[in-house]
Amino acid sequence: MNDCLAARDLPTLPASVRIVEVGPRDGLQNESSVTVGDKITLVNQLSAAGLQYIETGAFVSPKWVPQMADSEDVFHGIHRTSGVIYAALAPNLKGLERALAAGADEVAIFASASEGFSQHNIHCSIQESLARFKPVIAQAKSSGIRVRGYLSCVTDCPYDGPTSPQQTARIAHALYQLGCYEISLGDTIGRATPLRFAAMLNACLSDIPAEALAVHCHNTWGQALANIYQSLLMGISTIDTSVAGLGGCPYAPGASGNVATEDVVYLCEQSGIHTGIDLQKLALAGEAICQRLGRRPSSNAALAYIAGRTQT
Ligand code: HMG
Ligand code: MG
């Protein structure tokens, strides 16, 4: 290292991160051409690559998101690796019942920090959604299942415009008080940049410990890795990612996929942050599902790996 760069100039980063792989859910909830078999193969490849938390499906209304209607079949078909958490979305009691019957290890409810997205995504106001989640959390807990809470539109909403940090912090805290063990802060349309993201995180951190926060960055404007690095600097060490950068939300027009798992694994491992994930196996899993979808992975790290392999 250059002598001019004293050790005190280097930022402090977490020693390890927990990656929440959302590809089989967030990544595929917009895709209608994927079979149950493809989904099962993907989940199995992800666990073989070392992912410890895989959001495997969504027990939402098939009327609204038909692409997730086969979640029971996916849960029944996967090979369960010991220690891996196979989770699912459960927006209401009906969803929770289905998740429990399918053997989900954990469920996630999902709220919005903005009214517009709440109405479009789950057809109720923020307050109504919080009331709806109360019995879901109580029932999940009495069944021995932990509940994760997503909060969408934490900096920007496709319908209402910018969301204030105070508004996001208020609803994040409400979800935390309802009993969610972790709040995943979603930049649903990927518009945030690091300073605005930091202001939002600061507001949330005043009421919720860093250990109970996760970040969920869609990469529509190419800012996800920058926002994730900012989150790591602020002590947040749970990161939602999607293999090959798959995905988007059916109710966030134009939103592209989550940050690619491969890119986050590369960033972390090269920065001395342990992920426990085998990048090569992960890139192969992403390549396989992308071949099935007829497109290239949206991951620079995966594309660099694939290019390197074909050169040798
Ligand atoms: P609702 O729209 O208010 O209507 O549901 P409902 O309660 O009257 O139900 C409509 C129909 O769906 C009824 O059937 C229900 O029985 C049925 P019908 O009487 O018409 O035959 N139904 C269900 N069926 C199976 N499982 C269920 C279920 N619930 C109702 N669980 C609800 C409200 C929230 C359920 C609905 O609007 C819904 O499922 N929306 C889906 C929203 C969704 O999945 N969005 C994408 C995921 S969120 C996301 O991507 C953001 C995130 O990634 C974070 C980020 O990026 O910001 C998490
Ligand atoms: Mg999402």
CSV table of N, CA and C and ligand atoms in Angstrom, one decimal, residues 25-26 29 58-65 89 91-92 94-96 98 110 117 121-123 132 150-153 186-188 216 218 248-251 258, ligand 1:
chain,number,residue,atom,x,y,z
A,25,ARG,N,-38.2,-15.6,-6.7
A,25,ARG,CA,-39.5,-14.9,-6.5
A,25,ARG,C,-39.5,-13.5,-7.2
A,26,ASP,N,-38.7,-12.6,-6.8
A,26,ASP,CA,-38.7,-11.3,-7.4
A,26,ASP,C,-38.2,-11.4,-8.8
A,29,GLN,N,-41.2,-13.3,-10.9
A,29,GLN,CA,-42.6,-13.0,-10.8
A,29,GLN,C,-43.2,-12.2,-12.0
A,58,ALA,N,-44.1,-17.1,-3.9
A,58,ALA,CA,-44.9,-16.1,-3.4
A,58,ALA,C,-46.4,-16.7,-3.3
A,59,PHE,N,-46.9,-16.6,-2.1
A,59,PHE,CA,-48.3,-17.1,-2.0
A,59,PHE,C,-49.3,-15.9,-2.0
A,60,VAL,N,-49.2,-15.3,-3.1
A,60,VAL,CA,-50.1,-14.1,-3.4
A,60,VAL,C,-51.2,-14.5,-4.2
A,61,SER,N,-52.1,-13.6,-4.5
A,61,SER,CA,-53.3,-13.9,-5.3
A,61,SER,C,-52.9,-14.3,-6.8
A,62,PRO,N,-53.2,-15.5,-7.2
A,62,PRO,CA,-52.9,-15.9,-8.6
A,62,PRO,C,-53.6,-15.0,-9.6
A,63,LYS,N,-54.7,-14.4,-9.1
A,63,LYS,CA,-55.4,-13.5,-10.0
A,63,LYS,C,-54.6,-12.3,-10.4
A,64,TRP,N,-53.7,-11.8,-9.5
A,64,TRP,CA,-52.9,-10.7,-9.7
A,64,TRP,C,-51.5,-11.0,-10.2
A,65,VAL,N,-50.9,-12.1,-9.7
A,65,VAL,CA,-49.6,-12.5,-10.2
A,65,VAL,C,-49.6,-14.0,-10.5
A,89,LEU,N,-43.3,-15.0,0.1
A,89,LEU,CA,-44.2,-13.9,0.4
A,89,LEU,C,-45.5,-14.5,0.8
A,91,PRO,N,-49.0,-12.3,1.8
A,91,PRO,CA,-49.5,-11.0,2.1
A,91,PRO,C,-50.7,-10.9,3.0
A,92,ASN,N,-51.3,-12.1,3.3
A,92,ASN,CA,-52.5,-12.2,4.1
A,92,ASN,C,-52.6,-13.6,4.7
A,94,LYS,N,-54.6,-16.0,4.1
A,94,LYS,CA,-54.7,-17.1,3.1
A,94,LYS,C,-53.3,-17.4,2.5
A,95,GLY,N,-52.5,-16.4,2.3
A,95,GLY,CA,-51.1,-16.7,1.8
A,95,GLY,C,-50.3,-17.4,2.9
A,96,LEU,N,-50.5,-17.0,4.2
A,96,LEU,CA,-49.7,-17.7,5.2
A,96,LEU,C,-50.1,-19.2,5.3
A,98,ARG,N,-51.2,-21.1,3.0
A,98,ARG,CA,-50.6,-21.8,1.9
A,98,ARG,C,-49.1,-22.0,2.1
A,110,PHE,N,-45.3,-7.6,2.8
A,110,PHE,CA,-44.8,-6.5,2.1
A,110,PHE,C,-45.7,-5.3,2.1
A,117,PHE,N,-48.1,3.3,-4.3
A,117,PHE,CA,-47.6,2.0,-4.6
A,117,PHE,C,-48.4,1.0,-3.8
A,121,ASN,N,-50.1,-2.0,-5.6
A,121,ASN,CA,-49.5,-3.4,-5.4
A,121,ASN,C,-50.4,-4.3,-4.6
A,122,ILE,N,-51.0,-3.7,-3.5
A,122,ILE,CA,-51.8,-4.6,-2.6
A,122,ILE,C,-53.2,-4.1,-2.4
A,123,HIS,N,-53.6,-3.1,-3.2
A,123,HIS,CA,-55.0,-2.6,-3.2
A,123,HIS,C,-55.6,-2.2,-1.9
A,132,ARG,N,-53.8,-5.4,8.3
A,132,ARG,CA,-54.0,-6.8,7.7
A,132,ARG,C,-52.8,-7.7,8.1
A,150,TYR,N,-41.0,-6.4,4.2
A,150,TYR,CA,-40.5,-5.6,3.1
A,150,TYR,C,-41.1,-4.2,3.2
A,151,LEU,N,-40.3,-3.2,2.8
A,151,LEU,CA,-40.9,-1.9,2.7
A,151,LEU,C,-40.5,-1.4,1.3
A,152,SER,N,-41.5,-1.1,0.4
A,152,SER,CA,-41.2,-0.7,-0.9
A,152,SER,C,-41.1,0.9,-1.0
A,153,CYS,N,-40.5,1.3,-2.1
A,153,CYS,CA,-40.5,2.8,-2.4
A,153,CYS,C,-39.9,3.6,-1.3
A,186,GLY,N,-36.7,-1.3,0.4
A,186,GLY,CA,-36.7,-1.6,-1.1
A,186,GLY,C,-36.7,-0.3,-1.9
A,187,ASP,N,-35.6,-0.2,-2.7
A,187,ASP,CA,-35.6,0.9,-3.7
A,187,ASP,C,-36.2,0.2,-5.0
A,188,THR,N,-37.5,0.2,-5.0
A,188,THR,CA,-38.3,-0.6,-5.9
A,188,THR,C,-38.0,-0.2,-7.4
A,216,HIS,N,-32.7,-3.7,-0.3
A,216,HIS,CA,-33.2,-4.4,-1.5
A,216,HIS,C,-33.2,-3.4,-2.6
A,218,HIS,N,-33.2,-2.4,-6.5
A,218,HIS,CA,-33.3,-2.7,-7.9
A,218,HIS,C,-32.3,-1.8,-8.6
A,248,GLY,N,-38.1,-7.7,-11.5
A,248,GLY,CA,-38.8,-6.4,-11.5
A,248,GLY,C,-40.1,-6.6,-10.8
A,249,CYS,N,-40.9,-5.6,-10.7
A,249,CYS,CA,-42.2,-5.8,-10.0
A,249,CYS,C,-43.3,-5.5,-11.0
A,250,PRO,N,-44.3,-6.4,-11.0
A,250,PRO,CA,-45.4,-6.2,-12.0
A,250,PRO,C,-46.1,-4.8,-11.8
A,251,TYR,N,-46.0,-4.2,-10.5
A,251,TYR,CA,-46.7,-3.0,-10.2
A,251,TYR,C,-45.8,-1.8,-10.2
A,258,ASN,N,-33.4,-6.8,-9.5
A,258,ASN,CA,-32.6,-6.5,-8.4
A,258,ASN,C,-31.1,-6.5,-8.8
B,1,HMG,P1,-57.1,-8.0,-3.1
B,1,HMG,O1,-56.5,-7.5,-4.3
B,1,HMG,O2,-57.4,-6.9,-2.1
B,1,HMG,O3,-58.3,-8.8,-3.4
B,1,HMG,O4,-56.0,-9.0,-2.4
B,1,HMG,P2,-59.1,-10.0,-2.5
B,1,HMG,O5,-58.6,-10.1,-1.1
B,1,HMG,O6,-60.5,-9.7,-2.7
B,1,HMG,O7,-58.7,-11.2,-3.4
B,1,HMG,C1,-58.8,-11.3,-4.8
B,1,HMG,C2,-58.9,-12.8,-5.2
B,1,HMG,O8,-57.6,-13.4,-4.8
B,1,HMG,C3,-59.9,-13.6,-4.4
B,1,HMG,O9,-60.3,-14.7,-5.2
B,1,HMG,C4,-59.1,-14.2,-3.2
B,1,HMG,O10,-59.6,-15.3,-2.7
B,1,HMG,C5,-57.8,-14.4,-3.9
B,1,HMG,P3,-61.7,-14.6,-6.0
B,1,HMG,O11,-62.7,-14.5,-4.9
B,1,HMG,O12,-61.7,-13.4,-6.9
B,1,HMG,O13,-61.8,-16.0,-6.7
B,1,HMG,N1,-56.6,-14.3,-3.0
B,1,HMG,C6,-55.7,-15.3,-2.9
B,1,HMG,N2,-55.5,-16.5,-3.5
B,1,HMG,C7,-54.5,-17.2,-3.1
B,1,HMG,N3,-53.5,-16.8,-2.2
B,1,HMG,C8,-53.7,-15.6,-1.6
B,1,HMG,C9,-54.8,-14.8,-1.9
B,1,HMG,N4,-55.2,-13.6,-1.5
B,1,HMG,C10,-56.4,-13.3,-2.1
B,1,HMG,N5,-52.8,-15.2,-0.7
B,1,HMG,C11,-53.6,-9.2,-2.2
B,1,HMG,C12,-54.9,-8.4,-1.7
B,1,HMG,C13,-52.5,-8.5,-1.5
B,1,HMG,C14,-53.7,-10.6,-1.7
B,1,HMG,C15,-53.4,-9.1,-3.7
B,1,HMG,O14,-53.6,-7.8,-4.1
B,1,HMG,C16,-52.1,-9.7,-4.2
B,1,HMG,O15,-51.9,-10.8,-4.0
B,1,HMG,N6,-51.3,-8.8,-4.8
B,1,HMG,C17,-50.0,-9.3,-5.3
B,1,HMG,C18,-49.0,-8.3,-5.2
B,1,HMG,C19,-47.6,-8.9,-5.5
B,1,HMG,O16,-47.4,-10.0,-5.5
B,1,HMG,N7,-46.7,-7.9,-5.9
B,1,HMG,C20,-45.4,-8.3,-6.3
B,1,HMG,C21,-44.6,-8.6,-5.0
B,1,HMG,S1,-44.1,-7.2,-4.0
B,1,HMG,C22,-42.7,-6.7,-4.7
B,1,HMG,O17,-42.3,-7.2,-5.8
B,1,HMG,C23,-41.9,-5.6,-4.0
B,1,HMG,C24,-40.7,-6.2,-3.2
B,1,HMG,O18,-39.8,-7.0,-4.1
B,1,HMG,C25,-39.9,-5.1,-2.6
B,1,HMG,C26,-39.5,-4.0,-3.5
B,1,HMG,O19,-38.8,-4.3,-4.6
B,1,HMG,O20,-39.8,-2.8,-3.2
B,1,HMG,C27,-41.2,-7.2,-2.1
